[in-house]
Tab-separated table of C-alpha atoms in Angstrom:
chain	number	residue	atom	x	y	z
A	9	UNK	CA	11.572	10.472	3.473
A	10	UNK	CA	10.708	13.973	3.109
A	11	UNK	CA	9.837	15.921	6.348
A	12	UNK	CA	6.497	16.170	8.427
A	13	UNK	CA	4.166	18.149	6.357
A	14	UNK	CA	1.109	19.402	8.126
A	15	UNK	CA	-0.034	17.615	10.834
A	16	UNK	CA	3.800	16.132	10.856
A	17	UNK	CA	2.940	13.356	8.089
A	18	UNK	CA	5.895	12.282	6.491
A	19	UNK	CA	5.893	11.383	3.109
A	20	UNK	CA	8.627	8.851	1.019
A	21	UNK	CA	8.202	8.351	-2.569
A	22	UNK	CA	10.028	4.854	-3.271
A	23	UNK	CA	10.142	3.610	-6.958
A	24	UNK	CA	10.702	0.485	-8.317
A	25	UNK	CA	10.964	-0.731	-11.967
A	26	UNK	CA	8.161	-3.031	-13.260
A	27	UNK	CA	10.210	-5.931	-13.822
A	28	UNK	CA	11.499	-5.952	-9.877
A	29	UNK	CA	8.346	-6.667	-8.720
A	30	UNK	CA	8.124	-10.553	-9.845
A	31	UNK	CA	11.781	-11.040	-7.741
A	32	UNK	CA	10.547	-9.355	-4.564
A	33	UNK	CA	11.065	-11.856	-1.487
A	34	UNK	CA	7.708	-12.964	0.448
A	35	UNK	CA	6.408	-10.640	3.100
A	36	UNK	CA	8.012	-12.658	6.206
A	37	UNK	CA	11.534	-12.471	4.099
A	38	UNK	CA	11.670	-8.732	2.910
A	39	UNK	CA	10.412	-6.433	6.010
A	40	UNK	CA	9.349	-6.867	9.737
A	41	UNK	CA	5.678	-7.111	10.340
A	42	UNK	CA	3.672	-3.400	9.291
A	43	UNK	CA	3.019	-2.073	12.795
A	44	UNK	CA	-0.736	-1.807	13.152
A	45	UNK	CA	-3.404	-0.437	15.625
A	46	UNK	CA	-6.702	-2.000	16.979
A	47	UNK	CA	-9.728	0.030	16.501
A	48	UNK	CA	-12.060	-2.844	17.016
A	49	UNK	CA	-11.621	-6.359	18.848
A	50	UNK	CA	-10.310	-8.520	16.531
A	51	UNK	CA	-9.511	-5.832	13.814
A	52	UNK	CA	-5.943	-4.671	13.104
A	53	UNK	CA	-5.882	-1.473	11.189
A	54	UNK	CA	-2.216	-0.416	9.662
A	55	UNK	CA	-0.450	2.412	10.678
A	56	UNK	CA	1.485	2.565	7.003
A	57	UNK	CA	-0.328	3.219	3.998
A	58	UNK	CA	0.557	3.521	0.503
A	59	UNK	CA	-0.808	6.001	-1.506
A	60	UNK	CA	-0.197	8.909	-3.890
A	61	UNK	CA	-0.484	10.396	-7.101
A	62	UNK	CA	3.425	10.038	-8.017
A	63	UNK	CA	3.416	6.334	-7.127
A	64	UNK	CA	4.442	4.292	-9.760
A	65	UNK	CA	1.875	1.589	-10.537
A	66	UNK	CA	3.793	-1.061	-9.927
A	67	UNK	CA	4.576	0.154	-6.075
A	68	UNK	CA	0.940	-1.046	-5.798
A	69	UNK	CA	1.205	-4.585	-6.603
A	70	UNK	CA	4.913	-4.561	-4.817
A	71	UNK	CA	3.596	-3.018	-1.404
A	72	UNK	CA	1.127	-5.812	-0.930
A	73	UNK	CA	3.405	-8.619	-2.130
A	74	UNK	CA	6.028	-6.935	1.021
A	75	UNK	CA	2.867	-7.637	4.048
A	76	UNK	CA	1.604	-4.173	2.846
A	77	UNK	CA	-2.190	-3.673	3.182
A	78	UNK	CA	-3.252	0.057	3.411
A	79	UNK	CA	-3.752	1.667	0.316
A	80	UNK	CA	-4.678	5.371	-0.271
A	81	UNK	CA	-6.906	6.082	-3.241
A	82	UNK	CA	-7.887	9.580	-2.813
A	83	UNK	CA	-9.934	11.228	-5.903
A	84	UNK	CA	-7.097	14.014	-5.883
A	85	UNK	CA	-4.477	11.569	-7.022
A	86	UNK	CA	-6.972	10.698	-10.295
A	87	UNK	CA	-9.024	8.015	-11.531
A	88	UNK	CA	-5.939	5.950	-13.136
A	89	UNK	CA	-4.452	6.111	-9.701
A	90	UNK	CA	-7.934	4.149	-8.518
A	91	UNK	CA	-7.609	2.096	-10.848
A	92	UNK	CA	-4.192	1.266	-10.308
A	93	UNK	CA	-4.728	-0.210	-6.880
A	94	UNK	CA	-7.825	-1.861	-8.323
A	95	UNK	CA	-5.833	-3.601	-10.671
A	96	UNK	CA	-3.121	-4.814	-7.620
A	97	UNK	CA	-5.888	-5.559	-5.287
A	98	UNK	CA	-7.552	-7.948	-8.259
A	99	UNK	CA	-4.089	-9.412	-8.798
A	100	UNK	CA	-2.687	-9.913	-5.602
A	101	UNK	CA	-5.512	-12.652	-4.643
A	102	UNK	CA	-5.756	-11.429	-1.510
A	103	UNK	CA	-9.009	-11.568	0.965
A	104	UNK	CA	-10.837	-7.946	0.870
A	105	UNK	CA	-11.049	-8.300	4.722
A	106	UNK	CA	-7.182	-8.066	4.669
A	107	UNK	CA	-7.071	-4.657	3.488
A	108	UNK	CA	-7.813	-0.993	4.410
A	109	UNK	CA	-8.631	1.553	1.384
A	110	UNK	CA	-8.610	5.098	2.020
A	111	UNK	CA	-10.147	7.843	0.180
């Protein structure tokens, strides 16, 4: 991970190749539990969040296969970044209520 930028925000850029995404372990296998914050009762908000406009697309689908699910989709990182984690979210079968998107 790169340094604190302002604010102190860290940011990692972490790449896998498409084909490693089919042999990634489930979520309770590959990492301990995303550390998350309540902001309202019964509503766990993560603290990690992918997101960027050098992500690789397949990051995407591999960060919510791992338990990931905050995803940045800012309009500086582009429209085919949008559409990216679009394309994950549709894939990955998972309940909207599950996940936070940031813009």
């Amino acid at each position: 991970c790169g340094g604190g930028g302002a604010g102190g925000h860290h940011v990692c850029d972490v790449r896998i190749g498409t084909n490693d995404v089919a042999s990634l372990p489930p979520p309770s296998e590959a990492l301990p539990r995303i550390p998350t914050v309540t902001i309202a009762p019964g509503v766990e908000m993560p603290l990690i969040n992918l997101g960027g406009v050098h992500s690789h697309p397949s990051n995407y689908s591999a960060w919510l296969q791992l338990g990931g699910r905050g995803l940045d989709t800012a309009m500086m990182y582009g429209d085919d970044v949008q559409v990216q984690v679009g394309d994950a979210v549709a894939a990955s079968g998972l309940p909207r209520e599950e996940l936070f998107l940031t813009s």
